[in-house]
Amino acid sequence: MGDVTIRCSNETKYLGVVVGSRMKFAGHYDQVIDKSMKAFGKLKGLAKKIMGMKCENLRRLYIGALEPMVLYGCEMWGQRMRGRGERSKLMSLQRKMLLGVIKGYSTISHEAVRVIAGVIPLDLMVEERIK
């Protein structure tokens, strides 16, 4: 159109959710993981500067800031989360963040990290929001 070239793309971003061809959300998962890990790194760095935050305060930051960031639009992409790969990406992301919240070692299992932190697994939260 005029001097502007319009290119075809395999995915588009609509209201913050990346939608791929055939309504696949693989690009969205990758973008959310990168974005939330960067945000968590900044929050964790800020907590260190404030002479170390208590685990409860880090947990509040996780629940108040990071969970909504990850779960944004899950009513749309959550119905397509049937594959084991998508669930494992969410569980891995949650585990990495919660290890920082509880200040635990990387040898702690997925389930134990969530129990110690006192949070609900992300895949169950997605299913709850869909229903």
PDB file of C-alpha atoms in Angstrom:
ATOM      1  CA  MET A   1       0.000   0.000   0.000  1.00  0.00           C
ATOM      2  CA  GLY A   2       1.765   3.079  -1.194  1.00  0.00           C
ATOM      3  CA  ASP A   3       5.333   2.964   0.064  1.00  0.00           C
ATOM      4  CA  VAL A   4       4.569   0.522   2.906  1.00  0.00           C
ATOM      5  CA  THR A   5       5.127  -3.190   2.401  1.00  0.00           C
ATOM      6  CA  ILE A   6       2.749  -5.468   4.271  1.00  0.00           C
ATOM      7  CA  ARG A   7       4.291  -8.795   5.210  1.00  0.00           C
ATOM      8  CA  CYS A   8       2.536 -12.033   6.004  1.00  0.00           C
ATOM      9  CA  SER A   9       3.084 -13.484   9.446  1.00  0.00           C
ATOM     10  CA  ASN A  10       2.376 -16.815  11.108  1.00  0.00           C
ATOM     11  CA  GLU A  11       1.226 -15.188  14.338  1.00  0.00           C
ATOM     12  CA  THR A  12      -0.403 -12.022  15.550  1.00  0.00           C
ATOM     13  CA  LYS A  13      -0.805 -10.300  18.880  1.00  0.00           C
ATOM     14  CA  TYR A  14      -4.341  -9.425  19.933  1.00  0.00           C
ATOM     15  CA  LEU A  15      -4.977  -7.769  23.315  1.00  0.00           C
ATOM     16  CA  GLY A  16      -1.627  -9.011  24.596  1.00  0.00           C
ATOM     17  CA  VAL A  17      -2.151 -12.650  23.596  1.00  0.00           C
ATOM     18  CA  VAL A  18      -0.002 -14.058  20.787  1.00  0.00           C
ATOM     19  CA  VAL A  19      -2.149 -16.186  18.488  1.00  0.00           C
ATOM     20  CA  GLY A  20      -0.430 -18.410  15.957  1.00  0.00           C
ATOM     21  CA  SER A  21      -1.741 -20.112  12.860  1.00  0.00           C
ATOM     22  CA  ARG A  22      -4.530 -22.598  13.537  1.00  0.00           C
ATOM     23  CA  MET A  23      -5.162 -20.929  16.914  1.00  0.00           C
ATOM     24  CA  LYS A  24      -1.964 -22.272  18.490  1.00  0.00           C
ATOM     25  CA  PHE A  25      -0.406 -20.388  21.382  1.00  0.00           C
ATOM     26  CA  ALA A  26       3.185 -21.695  21.422  1.00  0.00           C
ATOM     27  CA  GLY A  27       4.513 -18.186  20.787  1.00  0.00           C
ATOM     28  CA  HIS A  28       2.397 -16.855  23.632  1.00  0.00           C
ATOM     29  CA  TYR A  29       3.812 -19.391  26.114  1.00  0.00           C
ATOM     30  CA  ASP A  30       7.373 -18.494  25.149  1.00  0.00           C
ATOM     31  CA  GLN A  31       6.693 -14.759  25.379  1.00  0.00           C
ATOM     32  CA  VAL A  32       4.975 -15.050  28.770  1.00  0.00           C
ATOM     33  CA  ILE A  33       7.801 -17.178  30.174  1.00  0.00           C
ATOM     34  CA  ASP A  34      10.448 -14.684  29.055  1.00  0.00           C
ATOM     35  CA  LYS A  35       8.460 -11.674  30.253  1.00  0.00           C
ATOM     36  CA  SER A  36       7.598 -13.100  33.666  1.00  0.00           C
ATOM     37  CA  MET A  37      11.132 -14.396  34.331  1.00  0.00           C
ATOM     38  CA  LYS A  38      12.542 -10.932  33.571  1.00  0.00           C
ATOM     39  CA  ALA A  39       9.978  -9.331  35.890  1.00  0.00           C
ATOM     40  CA  PHE A  40      10.736 -11.866  38.620  1.00  0.00           C
ATOM     41  CA  GLY A  41      14.459 -11.227  38.257  1.00  0.00           C
ATOM     42  CA  LYS A  42      13.889  -7.501  38.729  1.00  0.00           C
ATOM     43  CA  LEU A  43      11.681  -8.070  41.778  1.00  0.00           C
ATOM     44  CA  LYS A  44      14.206 -10.474  43.260  1.00  0.00           C
ATOM     45  CA  GLY A  45      17.023  -7.981  42.686  1.00  0.00           C
ATOM     46  CA  LEU A  46      14.964  -5.259  44.317  1.00  0.00           C
ATOM     47  CA  ALA A  47      14.317  -7.519  47.299  1.00  0.00           C
ATOM     48  CA  LYS A  48      18.070  -8.035  47.766  1.00  0.00           C
ATOM     49  CA  LYS A  49      18.664  -4.285  47.732  1.00  0.00           C
ATOM     50  CA  ILE A  50      16.149  -3.848  50.540  1.00  0.00           C
ATOM     51  CA  MET A  51      18.310  -5.986  52.838  1.00  0.00           C
ATOM     52  CA  GLY A  52      16.491  -9.151  51.871  1.00  0.00           C
ATOM     53  CA  MET A  53      12.743  -9.551  51.945  1.00  0.00           C
ATOM     54  CA  LYS A  54      10.977 -12.146  54.005  1.00  0.00           C
ATOM     55  CA  CYS A  55       9.518 -15.118  52.167  1.00  0.00           C
ATOM     56  CA  GLU A  56       5.966 -13.968  52.918  1.00  0.00           C
ATOM     57  CA  ASN A  57       6.536 -10.630  51.202  1.00  0.00           C
ATOM     58  CA  LEU A  58       8.089 -12.339  48.176  1.00  0.00           C
ATOM     59  CA  ARG A  59       5.071 -14.658  48.100  1.00  0.00           C
ATOM     60  CA  ARG A  60       2.741 -11.648  48.053  1.00  0.00           C
ATOM     61  CA  LEU A  61       4.685 -10.161  45.151  1.00  0.00           C
ATOM     62  CA  TYR A  62       4.435 -13.475  43.310  1.00  0.00           C
ATOM     63  CA  ILE A  63       0.685 -13.776  43.865  1.00  0.00           C
ATOM     64  CA  GLY A  64      -0.074 -10.106  43.224  1.00  0.00           C
ATOM     65  CA  ALA A  65       2.174  -9.370  40.269  1.00  0.00           C
ATOM     66  CA  LEU A  66       3.509 -12.483  38.597  1.00  0.00           C
ATOM     67  CA  GLU A  67       0.533 -14.849  38.662  1.00  0.00           C
ATOM     68  CA  PRO A  68      -1.765 -12.317  36.931  1.00  0.00           C
ATOM     69  CA  MET A  69       0.939 -11.705  34.325  1.00  0.00           C
ATOM     70  CA  VAL A  70       1.179 -15.419  33.543  1.00  0.00           C
ATOM     71  CA  LEU A  71      -2.565 -16.087  33.682  1.00  0.00           C
ATOM     72  CA  TYR A  72      -3.608 -13.121  31.530  1.00  0.00           C
ATOM     73  CA  GLY A  73      -5.942 -14.339  28.794  1.00  0.00           C
ATOM     74  CA  CYS A  74      -5.905 -17.930  30.008  1.00  0.00           C
ATOM     75  CA  GLU A  75      -9.622 -18.191  29.298  1.00  0.00           C
ATOM     76  CA  MET A  76      -8.637 -18.054  25.630  1.00  0.00           C
ATOM     77  CA  TRP A  77      -5.383 -20.033  25.481  1.00  0.00           C
ATOM     78  CA  GLY A  78      -6.113 -22.390  28.362  1.00  0.00           C
ATOM     79  CA  GLN A  79      -8.620 -24.432  26.382  1.00  0.00           C
ATOM     80  CA  ARG A  80      -5.829 -25.308  23.951  1.00  0.00           C
ATOM     81  CA  MET A  81      -3.499 -26.367  26.777  1.00  0.00           C
ATOM     82  CA  ARG A  82      -4.084 -30.063  26.288  1.00  0.00           C
ATOM     83  CA  GLY A  83      -0.531 -31.040  25.469  1.00  0.00           C
ATOM     84  CA  ARG A  84       1.944 -32.094  28.070  1.00  0.00           C
ATOM     85  CA  GLY A  85       4.478 -29.596  26.716  1.00  0.00           C
ATOM     86  CA  GLU A  86       2.377 -26.541  27.556  1.00  0.00           C
ATOM     87  CA  ARG A  87       1.636 -27.762  31.065  1.00  0.00           C
ATOM     88  CA  SER A  88       5.265 -28.596  31.723  1.00  0.00           C
ATOM     89  CA  LYS A  89       6.317 -25.106  30.583  1.00  0.00           C
ATOM     90  CA  LEU A  90       3.905 -23.527  33.070  1.00  0.00           C
ATOM     91  CA  MET A  91       4.936 -25.865  35.880  1.00  0.00           C
ATOM     92  CA  SER A  92       8.619 -25.245  35.204  1.00  0.00           C
ATOM     93  CA  LEU A  93       8.071 -21.481  35.201  1.00  0.00           C
ATOM     94  CA  GLN A  94       6.158 -21.642  38.485  1.00  0.00           C
ATOM     95  CA  ARG A  95       8.818 -23.820  40.087  1.00  0.00           C
ATOM     96  CA  LYS A  96      11.649 -21.456  39.124  1.00  0.00           C
ATOM     97  CA  MET A  97       9.812 -18.479  40.573  1.00  0.00           C
ATOM     98  CA  LEU A  98       8.737 -20.260  43.751  1.00  0.00           C
ATOM     99  CA  LEU A  99      12.276 -21.475  44.413  1.00  0.00           C
ATOM    100  CA  GLY A 100      13.227 -17.809  44.556  1.00  0.00           C
ATOM    101  CA  VAL A 101      10.257 -17.023  46.787  1.00  0.00           C
ATOM    102  CA  ILE A 102      11.011 -19.698  49.376  1.00  0.00           C
ATOM    103  CA  LYS A 103      14.776 -19.298  48.911  1.00  0.00           C
ATOM    104  CA  GLY A 104      15.066 -23.037  48.387  1.00  0.00           C
ATOM    105  CA  TYR A 105      17.556 -25.298  46.667  1.00  0.00           C
ATOM    106  CA  SER A 106      17.057 -26.553  43.142  1.00  0.00           C
ATOM    107  CA  THR A 107      16.782 -30.160  44.375  1.00  0.00           C
ATOM    108  CA  ILE A 108      13.299 -29.583  45.827  1.00  0.00           C
ATOM    109  CA  SER A 109      10.537 -31.253  43.805  1.00  0.00           C
ATOM    110  CA  HIS A 110       7.771 -29.406  41.961  1.00  0.00           C
ATOM    111  CA  GLU A 111       5.094 -30.481  44.393  1.00  0.00           C
ATOM    112  CA  ALA A 112       7.110 -29.697  47.509  1.00  0.00           C
ATOM    113  CA  VAL A 113       7.917 -26.186  46.278  1.00  0.00           C
ATOM    114  CA  ARG A 114       4.235 -25.392  45.798  1.00  0.00           C
ATOM    115  CA  VAL A 115       3.294 -26.846  49.195  1.00  0.00           C
ATOM    116  CA  ILE A 116       6.029 -24.936  51.028  1.00  0.00           C
ATOM    117  CA  ALA A 117       5.095 -21.690  49.257  1.00  0.00           C
ATOM    118  CA  GLY A 118       1.393 -22.320  49.846  1.00  0.00           C
ATOM    119  CA  VAL A 119       0.241 -21.680  46.277  1.00  0.00           C
ATOM    120  CA  ILE A 120      -2.020 -23.487  43.837  1.00  0.00           C
ATOM    121  CA  PRO A 121      -0.486 -25.079  40.707  1.00  0.00           C
ATOM    122  CA  LEU A 122      -0.843 -22.841  37.643  1.00  0.00           C
ATOM    123  CA  ASP A 123      -2.478 -25.517  35.491  1.00  0.00           C
ATOM    124  CA  LEU A 124      -5.261 -25.920  38.066  1.00  0.00           C
ATOM    125  CA  MET A 125      -5.727 -22.150  38.195  1.00  0.00           C
ATOM    126  CA  VAL A 126      -6.073 -22.092  34.406  1.00  0.00           C
ATOM    127  CA  GLU A 127      -8.711 -24.835  34.519  1.00  0.00           C
ATOM    128  CA  GLU A 128     -10.563 -23.007  37.293  1.00  0.00           C
ATOM    129  CA  ARG A 129     -10.662 -19.756  35.324  1.00  0.00           C
ATOM    130  CA  ILE A 130     -11.906 -21.552  32.216  1.00  0.00           C
ATOM    131  CA  LYS A 131     -14.794 -23.104  34.158  1.00  0.00           C
TER     132      LYS A 131
END
